[in-house]
Coordinates of C-alpha atoms in Angstrom, one line a residue:
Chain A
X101 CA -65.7 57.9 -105.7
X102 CA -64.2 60.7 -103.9
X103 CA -67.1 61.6 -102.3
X104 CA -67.7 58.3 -101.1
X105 CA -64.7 58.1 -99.6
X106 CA -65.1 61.3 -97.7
X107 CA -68.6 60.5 -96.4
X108 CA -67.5 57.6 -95.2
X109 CA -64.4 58.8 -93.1
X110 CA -66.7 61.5 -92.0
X111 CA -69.5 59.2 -90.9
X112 CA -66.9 56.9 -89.6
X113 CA -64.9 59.7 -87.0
X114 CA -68.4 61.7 -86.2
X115 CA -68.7 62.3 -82.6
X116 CA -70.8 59.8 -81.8
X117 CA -69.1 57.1 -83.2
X118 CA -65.5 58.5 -81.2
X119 CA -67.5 57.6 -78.4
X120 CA -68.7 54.5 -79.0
X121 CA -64.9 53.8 -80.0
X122 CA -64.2 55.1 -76.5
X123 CA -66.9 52.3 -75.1
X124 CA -64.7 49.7 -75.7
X125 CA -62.7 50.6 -72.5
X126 CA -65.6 50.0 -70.2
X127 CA -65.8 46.3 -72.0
X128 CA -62.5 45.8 -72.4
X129 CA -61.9 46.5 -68.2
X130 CA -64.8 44.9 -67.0
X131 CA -63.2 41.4 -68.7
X132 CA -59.9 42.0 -67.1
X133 CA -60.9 43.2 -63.5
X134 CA -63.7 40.6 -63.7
X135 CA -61.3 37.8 -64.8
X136 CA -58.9 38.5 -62.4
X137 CA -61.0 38.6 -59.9
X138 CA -62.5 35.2 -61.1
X139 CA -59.3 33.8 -60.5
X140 CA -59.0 35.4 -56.8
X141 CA -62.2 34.2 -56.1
X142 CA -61.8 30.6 -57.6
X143 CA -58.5 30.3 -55.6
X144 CA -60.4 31.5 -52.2
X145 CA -63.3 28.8 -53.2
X146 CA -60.9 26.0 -54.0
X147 CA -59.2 26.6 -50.8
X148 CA -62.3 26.9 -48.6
X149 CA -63.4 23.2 -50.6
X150 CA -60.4 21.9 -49.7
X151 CA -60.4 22.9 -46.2
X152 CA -60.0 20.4 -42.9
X153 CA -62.7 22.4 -41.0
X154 CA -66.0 21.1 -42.8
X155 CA -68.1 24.6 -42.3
X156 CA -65.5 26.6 -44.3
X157 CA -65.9 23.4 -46.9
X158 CA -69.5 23.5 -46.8
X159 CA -69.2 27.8 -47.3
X160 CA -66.6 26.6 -50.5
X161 CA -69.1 23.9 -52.5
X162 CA -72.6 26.1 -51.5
X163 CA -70.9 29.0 -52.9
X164 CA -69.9 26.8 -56.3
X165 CA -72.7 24.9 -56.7
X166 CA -75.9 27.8 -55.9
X167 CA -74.0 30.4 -58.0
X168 CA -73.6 27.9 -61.1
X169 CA -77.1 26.9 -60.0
X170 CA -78.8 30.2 -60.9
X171 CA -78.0 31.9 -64.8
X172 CA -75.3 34.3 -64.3
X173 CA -77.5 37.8 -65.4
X174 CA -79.9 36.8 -62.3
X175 CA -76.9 37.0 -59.9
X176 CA -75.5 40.0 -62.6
X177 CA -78.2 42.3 -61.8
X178 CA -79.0 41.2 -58.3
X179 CA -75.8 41.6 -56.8
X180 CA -75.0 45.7 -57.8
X181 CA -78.8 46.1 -57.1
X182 CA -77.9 44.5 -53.8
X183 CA -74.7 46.2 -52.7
X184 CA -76.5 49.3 -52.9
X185 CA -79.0 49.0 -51.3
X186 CA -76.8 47.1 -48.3
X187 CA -74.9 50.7 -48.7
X188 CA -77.5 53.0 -48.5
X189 CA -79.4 50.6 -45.4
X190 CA -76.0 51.2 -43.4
X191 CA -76.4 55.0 -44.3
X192 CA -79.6 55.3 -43.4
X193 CA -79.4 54.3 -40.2
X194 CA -76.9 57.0 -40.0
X195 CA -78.0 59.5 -41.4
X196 CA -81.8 60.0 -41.4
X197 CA -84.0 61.0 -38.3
X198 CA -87.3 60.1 -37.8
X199 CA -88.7 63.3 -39.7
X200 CA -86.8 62.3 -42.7
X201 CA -88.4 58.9 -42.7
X202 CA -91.6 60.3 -42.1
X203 CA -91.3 62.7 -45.1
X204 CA -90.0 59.9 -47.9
X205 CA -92.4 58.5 -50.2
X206 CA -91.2 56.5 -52.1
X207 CA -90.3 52.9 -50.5
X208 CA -86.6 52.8 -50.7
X209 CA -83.8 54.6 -49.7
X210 CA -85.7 55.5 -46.3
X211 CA -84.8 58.5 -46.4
X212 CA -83.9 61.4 -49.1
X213 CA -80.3 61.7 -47.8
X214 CA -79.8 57.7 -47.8
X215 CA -79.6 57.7 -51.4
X216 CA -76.3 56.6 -53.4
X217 CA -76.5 58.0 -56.6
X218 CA -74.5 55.3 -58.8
X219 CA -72.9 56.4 -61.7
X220 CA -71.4 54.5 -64.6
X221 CA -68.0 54.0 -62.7
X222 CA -69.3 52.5 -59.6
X223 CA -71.9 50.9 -61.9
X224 CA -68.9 49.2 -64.2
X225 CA -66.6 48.5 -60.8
X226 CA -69.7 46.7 -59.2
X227 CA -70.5 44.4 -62.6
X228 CA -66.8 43.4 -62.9
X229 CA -67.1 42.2 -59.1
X230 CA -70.3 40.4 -59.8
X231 CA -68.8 38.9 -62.9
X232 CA -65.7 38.0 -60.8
X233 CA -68.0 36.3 -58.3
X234 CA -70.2 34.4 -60.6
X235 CA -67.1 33.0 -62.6
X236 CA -65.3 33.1 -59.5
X237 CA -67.6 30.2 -58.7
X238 CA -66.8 28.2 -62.6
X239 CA -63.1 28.9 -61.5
X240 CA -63.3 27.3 -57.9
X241 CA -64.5 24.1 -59.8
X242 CA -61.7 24.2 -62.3
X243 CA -59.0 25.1 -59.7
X244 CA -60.2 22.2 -57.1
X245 CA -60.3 19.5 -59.7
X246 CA -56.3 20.6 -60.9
X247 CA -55.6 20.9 -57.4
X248 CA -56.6 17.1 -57.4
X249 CA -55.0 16.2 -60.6
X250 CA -51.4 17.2 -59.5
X251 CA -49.6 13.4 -59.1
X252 CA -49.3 12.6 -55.2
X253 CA -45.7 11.5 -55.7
X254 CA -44.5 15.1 -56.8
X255 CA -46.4 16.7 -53.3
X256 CA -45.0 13.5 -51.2
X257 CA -41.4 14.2 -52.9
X258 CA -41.5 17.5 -51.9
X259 CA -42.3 16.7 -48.1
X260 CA -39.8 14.0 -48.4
X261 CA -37.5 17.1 -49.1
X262 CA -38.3 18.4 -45.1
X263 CA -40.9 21.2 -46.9
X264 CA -43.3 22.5 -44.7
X265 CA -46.6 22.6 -45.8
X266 CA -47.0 26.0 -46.8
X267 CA -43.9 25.5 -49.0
X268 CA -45.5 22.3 -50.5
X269 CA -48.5 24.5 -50.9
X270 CA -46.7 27.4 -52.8
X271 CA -43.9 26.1 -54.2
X272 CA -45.2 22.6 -55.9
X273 CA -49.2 21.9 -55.4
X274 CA -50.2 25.6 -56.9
X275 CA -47.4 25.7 -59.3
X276 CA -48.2 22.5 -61.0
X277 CA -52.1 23.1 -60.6
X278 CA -51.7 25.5 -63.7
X279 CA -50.8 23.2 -66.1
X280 CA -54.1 21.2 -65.2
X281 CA -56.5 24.6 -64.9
X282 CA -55.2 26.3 -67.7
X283 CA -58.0 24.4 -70.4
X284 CA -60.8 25.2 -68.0
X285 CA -59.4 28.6 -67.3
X286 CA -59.3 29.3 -70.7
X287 CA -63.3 28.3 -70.9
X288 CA -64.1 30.2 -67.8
X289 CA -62.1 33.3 -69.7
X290 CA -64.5 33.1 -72.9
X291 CA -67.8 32.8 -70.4
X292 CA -66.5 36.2 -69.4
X293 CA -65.6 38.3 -72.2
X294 CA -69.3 36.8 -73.2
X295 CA -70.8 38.2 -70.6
X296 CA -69.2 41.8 -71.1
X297 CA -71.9 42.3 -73.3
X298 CA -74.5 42.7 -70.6
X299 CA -73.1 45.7 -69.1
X300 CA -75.8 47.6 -70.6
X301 CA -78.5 46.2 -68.4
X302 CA -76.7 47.7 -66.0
X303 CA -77.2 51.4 -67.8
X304 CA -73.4 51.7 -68.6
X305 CA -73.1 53.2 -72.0
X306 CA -71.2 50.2 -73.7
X307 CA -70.6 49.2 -77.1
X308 CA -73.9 47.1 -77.2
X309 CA -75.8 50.2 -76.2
X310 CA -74.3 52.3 -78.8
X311 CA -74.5 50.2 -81.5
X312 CA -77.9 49.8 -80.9
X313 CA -78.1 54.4 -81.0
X314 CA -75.9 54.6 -84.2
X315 CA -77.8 52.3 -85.8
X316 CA -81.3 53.0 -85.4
X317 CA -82.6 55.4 -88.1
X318 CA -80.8 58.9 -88.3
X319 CA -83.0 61.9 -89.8
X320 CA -81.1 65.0 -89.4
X321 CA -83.4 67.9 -90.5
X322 CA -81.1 69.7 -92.7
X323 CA -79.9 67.0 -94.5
X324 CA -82.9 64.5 -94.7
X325 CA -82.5 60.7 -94.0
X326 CA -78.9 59.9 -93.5
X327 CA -79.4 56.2 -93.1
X328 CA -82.1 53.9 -92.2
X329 CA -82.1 51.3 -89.6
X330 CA -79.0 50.4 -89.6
X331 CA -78.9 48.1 -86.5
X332 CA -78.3 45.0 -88.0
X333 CA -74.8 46.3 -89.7
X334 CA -73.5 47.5 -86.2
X335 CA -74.5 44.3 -84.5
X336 CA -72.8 42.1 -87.1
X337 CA -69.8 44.2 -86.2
X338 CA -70.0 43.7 -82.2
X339 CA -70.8 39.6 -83.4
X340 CA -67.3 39.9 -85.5
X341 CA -65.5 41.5 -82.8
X342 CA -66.2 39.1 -80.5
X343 CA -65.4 36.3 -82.9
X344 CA -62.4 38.0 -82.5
X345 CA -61.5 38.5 -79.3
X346 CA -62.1 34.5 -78.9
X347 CA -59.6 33.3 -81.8
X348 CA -57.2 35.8 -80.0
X349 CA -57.8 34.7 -76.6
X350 CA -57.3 31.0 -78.1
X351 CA -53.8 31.7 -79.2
X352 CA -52.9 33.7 -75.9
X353 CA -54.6 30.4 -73.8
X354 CA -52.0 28.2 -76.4
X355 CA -48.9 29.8 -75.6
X356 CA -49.6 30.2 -71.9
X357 CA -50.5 26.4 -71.6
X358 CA -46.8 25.9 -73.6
X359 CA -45.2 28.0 -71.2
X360 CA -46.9 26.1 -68.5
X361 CA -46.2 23.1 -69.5
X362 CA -42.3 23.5 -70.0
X363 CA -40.5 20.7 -68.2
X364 CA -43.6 18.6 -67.8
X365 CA -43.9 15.8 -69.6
X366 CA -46.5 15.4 -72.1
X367 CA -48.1 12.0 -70.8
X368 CA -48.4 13.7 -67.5
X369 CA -51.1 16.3 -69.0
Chain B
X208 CA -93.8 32.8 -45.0
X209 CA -97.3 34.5 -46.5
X210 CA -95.4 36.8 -48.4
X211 CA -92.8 34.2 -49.9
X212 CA -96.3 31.9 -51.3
X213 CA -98.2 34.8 -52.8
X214 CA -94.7 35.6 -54.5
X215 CA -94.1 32.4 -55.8
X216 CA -97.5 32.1 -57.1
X217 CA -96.6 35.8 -58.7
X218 CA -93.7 34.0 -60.4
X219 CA -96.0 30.7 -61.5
X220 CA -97.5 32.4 -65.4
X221 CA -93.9 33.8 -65.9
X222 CA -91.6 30.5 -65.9
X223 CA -93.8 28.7 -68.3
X224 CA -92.3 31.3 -70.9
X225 CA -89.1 30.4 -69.8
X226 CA -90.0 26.6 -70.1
X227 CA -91.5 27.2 -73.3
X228 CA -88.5 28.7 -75.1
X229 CA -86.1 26.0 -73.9
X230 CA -88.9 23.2 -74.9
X231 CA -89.3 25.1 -78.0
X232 CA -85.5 24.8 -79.2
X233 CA -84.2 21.6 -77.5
X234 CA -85.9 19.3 -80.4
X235 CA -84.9 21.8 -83.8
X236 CA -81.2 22.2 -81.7
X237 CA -80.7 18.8 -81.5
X238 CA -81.4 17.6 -84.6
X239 CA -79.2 20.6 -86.3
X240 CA -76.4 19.9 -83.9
X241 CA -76.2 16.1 -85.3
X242 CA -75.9 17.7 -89.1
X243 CA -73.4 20.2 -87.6
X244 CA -70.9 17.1 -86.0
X245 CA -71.7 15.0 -89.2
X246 CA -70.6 18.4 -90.9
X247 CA -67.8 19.0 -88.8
X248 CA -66.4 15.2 -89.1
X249 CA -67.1 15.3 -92.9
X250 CA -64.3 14.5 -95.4
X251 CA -65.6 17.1 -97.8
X252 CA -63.5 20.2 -97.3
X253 CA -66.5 22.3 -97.9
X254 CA -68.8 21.0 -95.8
X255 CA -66.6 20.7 -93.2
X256 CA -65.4 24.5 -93.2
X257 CA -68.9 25.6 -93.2
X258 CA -69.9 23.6 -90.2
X259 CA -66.9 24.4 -88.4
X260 CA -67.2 28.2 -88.9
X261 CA -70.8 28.2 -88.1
X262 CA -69.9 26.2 -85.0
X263 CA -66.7 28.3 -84.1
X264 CA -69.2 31.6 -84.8
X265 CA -71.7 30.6 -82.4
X266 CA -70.0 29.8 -79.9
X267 CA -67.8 32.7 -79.5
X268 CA -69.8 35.4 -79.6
X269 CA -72.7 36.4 -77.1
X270 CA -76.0 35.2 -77.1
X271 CA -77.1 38.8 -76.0
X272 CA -75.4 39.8 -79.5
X273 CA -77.1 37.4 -81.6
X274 CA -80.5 38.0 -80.4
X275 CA -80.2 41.6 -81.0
X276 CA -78.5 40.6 -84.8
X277 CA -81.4 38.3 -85.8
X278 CA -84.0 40.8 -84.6
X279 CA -82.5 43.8 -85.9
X280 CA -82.0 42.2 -89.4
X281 CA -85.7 40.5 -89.5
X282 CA -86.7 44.3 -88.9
X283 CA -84.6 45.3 -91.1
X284 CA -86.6 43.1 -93.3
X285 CA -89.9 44.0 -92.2
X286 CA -91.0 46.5 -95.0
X287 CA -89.7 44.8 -98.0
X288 CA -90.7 40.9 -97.0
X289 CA -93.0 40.3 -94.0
X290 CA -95.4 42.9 -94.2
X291 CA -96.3 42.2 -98.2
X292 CA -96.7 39.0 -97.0
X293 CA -98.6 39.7 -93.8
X294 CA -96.2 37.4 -91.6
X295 CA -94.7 40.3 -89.7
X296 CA -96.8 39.7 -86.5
X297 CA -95.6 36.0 -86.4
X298 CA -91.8 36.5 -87.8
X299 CA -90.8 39.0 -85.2
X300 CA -92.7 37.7 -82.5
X301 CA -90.5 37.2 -79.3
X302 CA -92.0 34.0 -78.9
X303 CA -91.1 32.9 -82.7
X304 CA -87.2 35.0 -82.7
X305 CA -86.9 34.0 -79.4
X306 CA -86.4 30.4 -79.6
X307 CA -85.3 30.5 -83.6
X308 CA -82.1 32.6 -81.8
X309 CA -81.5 29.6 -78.6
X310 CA -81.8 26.8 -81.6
X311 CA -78.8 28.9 -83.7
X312 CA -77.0 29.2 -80.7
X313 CA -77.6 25.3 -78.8
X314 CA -76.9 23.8 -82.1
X315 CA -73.6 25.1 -82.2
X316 CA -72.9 24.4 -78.6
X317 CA -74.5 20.8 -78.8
X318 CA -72.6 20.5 -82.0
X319 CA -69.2 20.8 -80.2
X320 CA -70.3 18.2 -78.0
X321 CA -71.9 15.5 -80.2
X322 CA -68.3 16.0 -82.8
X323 CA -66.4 15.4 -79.7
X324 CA -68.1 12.5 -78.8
X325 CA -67.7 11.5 -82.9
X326 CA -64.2 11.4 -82.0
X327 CA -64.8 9.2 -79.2
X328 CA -66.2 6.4 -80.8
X329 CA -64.3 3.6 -80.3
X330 CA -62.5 2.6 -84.0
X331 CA -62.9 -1.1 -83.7
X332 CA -66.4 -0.9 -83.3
X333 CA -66.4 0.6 -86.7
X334 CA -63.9 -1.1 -87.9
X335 CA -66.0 -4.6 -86.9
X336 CA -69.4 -3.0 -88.6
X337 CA -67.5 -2.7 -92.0
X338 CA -66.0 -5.5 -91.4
X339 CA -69.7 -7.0 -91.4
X340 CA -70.0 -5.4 -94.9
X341 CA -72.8 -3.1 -93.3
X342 CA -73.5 0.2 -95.6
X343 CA -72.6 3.8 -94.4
X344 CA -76.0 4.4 -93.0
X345 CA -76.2 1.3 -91.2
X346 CA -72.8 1.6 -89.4
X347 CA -74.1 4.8 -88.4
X348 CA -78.1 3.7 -87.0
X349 CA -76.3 0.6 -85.3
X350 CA -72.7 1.2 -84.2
X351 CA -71.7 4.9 -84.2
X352 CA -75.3 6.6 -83.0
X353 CA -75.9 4.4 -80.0
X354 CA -72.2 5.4 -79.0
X355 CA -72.1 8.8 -79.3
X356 CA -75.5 9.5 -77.9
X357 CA -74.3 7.6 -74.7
X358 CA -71.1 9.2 -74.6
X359 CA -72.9 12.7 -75.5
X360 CA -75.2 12.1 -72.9
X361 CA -73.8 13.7 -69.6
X362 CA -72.6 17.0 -71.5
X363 CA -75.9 17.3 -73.3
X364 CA -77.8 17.6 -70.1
X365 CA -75.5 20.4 -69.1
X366 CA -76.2 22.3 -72.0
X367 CA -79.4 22.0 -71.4
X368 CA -79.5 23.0 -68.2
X369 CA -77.4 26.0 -70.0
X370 CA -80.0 26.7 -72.5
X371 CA -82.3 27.3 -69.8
X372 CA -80.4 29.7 -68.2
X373 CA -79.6 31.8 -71.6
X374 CA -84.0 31.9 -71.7
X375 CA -83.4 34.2 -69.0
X376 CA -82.0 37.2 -71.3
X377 CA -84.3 36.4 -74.1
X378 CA -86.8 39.6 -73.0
X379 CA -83.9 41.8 -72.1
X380 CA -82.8 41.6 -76.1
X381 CA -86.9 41.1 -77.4
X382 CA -89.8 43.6 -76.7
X383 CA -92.1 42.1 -73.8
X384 CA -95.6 41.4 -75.8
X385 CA -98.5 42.5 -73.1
X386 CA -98.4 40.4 -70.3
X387 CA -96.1 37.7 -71.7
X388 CA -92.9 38.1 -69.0
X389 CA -90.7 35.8 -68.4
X390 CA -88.9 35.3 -64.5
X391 CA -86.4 38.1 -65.3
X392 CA -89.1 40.7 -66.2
X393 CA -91.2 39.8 -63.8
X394 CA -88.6 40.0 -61.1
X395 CA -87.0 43.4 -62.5
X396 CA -90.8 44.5 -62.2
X397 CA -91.7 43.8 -59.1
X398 CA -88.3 44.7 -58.2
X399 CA -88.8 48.7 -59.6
X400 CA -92.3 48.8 -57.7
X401 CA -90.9 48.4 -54.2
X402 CA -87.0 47.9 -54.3
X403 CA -87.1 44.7 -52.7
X404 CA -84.1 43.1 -54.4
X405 CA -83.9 40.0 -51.8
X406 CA -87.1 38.6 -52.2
X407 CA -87.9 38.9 -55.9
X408 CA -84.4 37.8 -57.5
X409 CA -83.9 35.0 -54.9
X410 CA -87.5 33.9 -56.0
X411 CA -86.7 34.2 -59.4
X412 CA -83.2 32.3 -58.8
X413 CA -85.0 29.4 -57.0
X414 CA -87.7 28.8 -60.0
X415 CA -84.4 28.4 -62.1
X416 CA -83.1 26.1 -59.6
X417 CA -86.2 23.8 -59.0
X418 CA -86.4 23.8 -63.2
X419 CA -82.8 22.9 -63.4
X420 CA -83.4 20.0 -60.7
X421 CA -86.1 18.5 -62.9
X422 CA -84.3 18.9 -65.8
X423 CA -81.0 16.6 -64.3
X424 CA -83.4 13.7 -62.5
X425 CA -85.3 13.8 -65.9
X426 CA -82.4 13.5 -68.2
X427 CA -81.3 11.3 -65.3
X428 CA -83.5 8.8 -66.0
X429 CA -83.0 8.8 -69.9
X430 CA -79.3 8.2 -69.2
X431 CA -80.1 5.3 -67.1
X432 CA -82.2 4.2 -69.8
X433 CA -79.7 4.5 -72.2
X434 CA -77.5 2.7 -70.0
X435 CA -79.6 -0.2 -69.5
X436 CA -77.0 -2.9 -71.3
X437 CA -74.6 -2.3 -68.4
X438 CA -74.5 -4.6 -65.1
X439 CA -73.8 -1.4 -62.9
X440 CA -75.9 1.9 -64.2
X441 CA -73.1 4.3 -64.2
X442 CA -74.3 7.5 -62.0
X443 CA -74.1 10.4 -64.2
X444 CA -71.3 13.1 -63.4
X445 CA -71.5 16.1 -64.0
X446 CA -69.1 17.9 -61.4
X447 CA -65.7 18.7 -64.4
X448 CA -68.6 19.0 -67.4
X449 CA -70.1 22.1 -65.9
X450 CA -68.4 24.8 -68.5
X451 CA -70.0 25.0 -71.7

C-alpha cells in the first residue's frame, strides 16, 4: 500500500511530468493574450463596420466574413508561417548580396543570413496573435450586433444632454454594448481556450504534446517496462481539464453578465 | 494564372477526403443529436443527466483532444480486441475514427441546437394535438418535429458548415494512410517543398470556401422547401448564428 503510494507520488513529480505541469503556462497565456486581443480586434472590426467612409466598411465585413469563412487552423498555421517569412523577405533584401543568393539552395530564406530562427516564444506570441485575429473576426460580429442592440432612445438622450459624439460613443453606446456582447463573448471565449490546444502544430511543447510523450510506452532499461501505452489516460485528463476550464469560465461569464447588468432592467436584455 | 490552375487541380483528390468525412457523419450526427434533445428534454432524471453530461462534455472540450482520446484508447485496445478479431485495419482506420470522432462531437453540438429549438415549440400547438387526443408519438411526427426542424434549420446549417471546417484537423490528430491527404496535408506539403505559404494555404482556404458556399445555397434550398407553407419564403439568416 505503501509502496503504491510512493510510486505514484514518484511517477507523479518525475521530471518530465514537472514539465508538462510547467506547459500549462504556454496554454494558459496564449487564451489570455489571444482573448484579449480578440476583443481589441473585434472592437477595431466593429468600428471599421460601422464606419461612414464605405472602404473602411468594406475592410471591417471582408475581414469578418473571409476569416469566419476559412476553418480557423488554416488561418492558425498560415498566418505565423506568414509573418515570418514577410520578416525574413524585408531582411533579405537587407542583408544578402548577390553572392549570398547565388550560394543558397534551398528555396526560402534567399539567403543563409535571412533566416529567423523562431523559437517557442516567438512561436507562442505569433499563435496568440493569430488566435486574436481569427476570433478577433467572431468578436467584430458579436460587438457590431450589441452595438445595434443598445435602445436608440438611451444614445438620443444622451445627445439631448449636449454630448458630443465621442462622449455618446464612450460614455453610453460602448458602456451599454456589454450587457448585449457579453453571451456571445462568452461563446467567442470557449472557441478560444478550444483552440489552445493546437499550439502544438505550431511545435510549442504544450500540454497536448506532452501528454502524448508521457504516455506512449516507457521502457527504461534498468527497470523493464514501466508502463505501456498510456496515451489514452493522459488524454482523458487534458479532455477533463478542459471540461473544466468551460464550467469555470461559465460561472466567471455569470457573474460578469450580473455585474453588467446592474441598473439595467431585466426586459431590456 | 497557370500556376494558380495546376494548383487547384493539385488540391482536386484532397478535398474529396474532406467531403467525405463531413458526408460520412452529418446522417449518424443527426439522428444521435435528435435522441440527445429528446434525452435532454426527458422527464426521467436519468436519462436526462446522461444526455446533458454527454452534451455538456462534448462541447467543451476540443475536438483536437477527442480525436487523439478515441484513437489512443482504440490502440489501446488493439492487442487484446481488434487484432484477435482481425478488424484492426478497419477500426483504426482514419477514414473509420475519423468521422466516428466528428459524429461524437456534431451530435452534441447539433444536440444543443435541436433541445433549444425543443424549447421553442410553441405550447399551444401541443397543447391543441392533445387536445385532439393524439398519442405521444403522433404529437411528436405531426406537431412538435415539423417545428423544431424548421426552427433548427438555420443553426443546423451553420454547424454544418462548422463540421466541415473541424475535417480540416482530422489528419493532424490521425496518421495519413499513403496518398489519402486531405487540403491541410496537402497544403502543409506542398507548403515544406518550396515555402510558398501564399499560394498553397490561400488555395486550400478557397476549396473551404467554395465547399462552404455549396453547402449554404444547398441547405438553402431545403430551408425553402421546408418553408413552403408560408406566403413569403423567409430568407435564411445567418449573420448573429455564426458561433457554435
Amino acid at each position: 500500500m505503501m509502496d503504491d503510494v510512493n510510486f505514484w507520488l514518484g511517477y507523479l513529480t518525475n521530471g518530465k511530468h514537472l514539465t508538462w505541469y510547467a506547459s500549462f503556462q504556454f496554454t494558459i497565456f496564449a487564451a489570455v493574450v489571444g482573448g484579449s486581443l480578440a476583443v481589441v480586434f473585434g472592437l477595431i472590426g466593429a468600428t471599421l463596420k460601422n464606419s461612414r467612409f464605405w472602404p473602411l466598411r468594406l475592410i471591417g465585413s471582408t475581414y469578418s466574413s473571409i476569416v469566419r469563412g476559412v476553418p480557423d487552423v488554416l488561418f492558425f498555421l498560415f498566418f505565423p508561417l506568414a509573418f515570418e517569412q514577410g520578416v525574413e523577405w524585408v531582411m533579405a533584401s537587407q542583408v544578402c548580396t548577390p553572392d549570398t543568393i547565388a550560394a543558397q539552395s534551398a528555396a526560402w530564406p534567399p539567403c543563409k543570413e535571412a533566416n529567423w530562427f523562431l523559437g517557442t516564444p516567438e512561436y507562442l506570441i505569433l499563435a496568440s496573435v493569430s488566435l486574436g485575429l481569427v476570433y478577433g473576426a467572431f468578436a467584430t460580429n458579436v460587438i457590431h450586433g450589441a452595438m445595434r442592440s443598445v435602445p436608440r432612445g438611451q444614445l438620443e438622450a444622451a445627445r439631448a444632454y449636449g454630448m458630443t459624439a465621442r462622449q455618446v460613443l464612450w460614455r453610453i453606446h460602448i458602456r451599454q454594448m456589454w450587457i448585449y456582447a457579453l453571451p456571445g463573448l462568452s461563446n467567442v471565449w470557449m472557441l478560444i481556450v478550444k483552440a489552445t490546444s493546437l499550439l502544438s502544430l505550431l511545435q510549442i511543447a504544450d500540454i497536448v504534446l506532452w501528454a502524448d510523450r508521457l504516455g506512449a510506452p516507457n521502457f527504461l532499461p534498468a527497470v523493464g517496462l514501466v508502463h505501456e501505452d498510456w496515451r489514452w489516460r493522459y488524454y482523458l485528463v487534458l479532455f477533463v481539464f478542459y471540461i473544466l476550464v468551460t464550467l469555470v469560465s461559465e460561472r466567471a461569464f455569470a457573474a460578469l453578465m450580473r455585474r453588467a447588468g446592474r441598473g439595467i432592467l431585466v426586459e431590456a436584455r | 494564372m497557370d500556376r494558380l490552375l495546376t494548383e487547384i487541380g493539385l488540391f482536386a483528390p484532397a478535398v474529396v477526403f474532406n467531403i467525405y468525412f463531413a458526408a460520412a457523419s452529418i446522417p449518424l450526427g443527426f439522428v444521435m443529436a435528435v435522441f440527445l434533445a429528446l434525452g435532454k428534454n426527458s422527464t426521467n432524471p436519468l436519462i436526462s443527466r446522461l444526455s446533458r453530461g454527454y452534451i455538456y462534455a462534448f462541447r467543451g472540450s476540443p475536438l483536437f483532444i477527442q480525436f487523439f482520446m478515441v484513437y489512443s484508447l482504440a490502440l489501446s485496445f488493439n492487442v487484446g480486441v481488434w487484432k484477435p478479431l482481425g478488424i484492426s485495419w478497419f477500426v483504426l482506420h482514419p477514414l473509420f475514427i475519423g468521422p466516428l470522432v466528428l459524429v461524437l462531437n456534431t451530435a452534441a453540438y447539433t444536440a444543443e441546437i435541436f433541445y433549444g429549438a425543443l424549447r421553442a415549440v410553441p405550447r399551444g400547438e401541443v397543447e391543441a394535438a392533445r387536445a385532439y387526443g393524439m398519442s405521444r408519438r403522433q404529437q411528436f411526427r405531426h406537431v412538435i418535429w415539423p417545428n423544431l426542424i424548421r426552427l433548427a434549420w438555420p443553426a443546423y446549417t451553420n454547424e454544418v458548415v462548422f463540421l466541415f471546417h473541424a475535417t480540416a484537423i482530422v489528419y493532424f490528430a490521425l496518421p495519413v494512410i499513403g496518398q489519402q491527404k486531405d487540403l491541410m496535408i496537402t497544403a502543409k506539403e506542398l507548403f515544406e517543398r518550396d515555402y510558398n505559404a501564399f499560394l498553397h494555404f490561400s488555395v486550400a482556404a478557397l476549396y473551404f470556401l467554395a465547399v462552404s458556399l455549396v453547402v449554404f445555397f444547398l441547405f438553402g434550398l431545403v430551408y425553402q422547401r421546408l418553408m413552403r407553407h408560408l406566403p413569403a419564403t423567409p430568407g435564411m439568416r445567418f449573420a448573429p448564428k455564426w458561433i457554435r
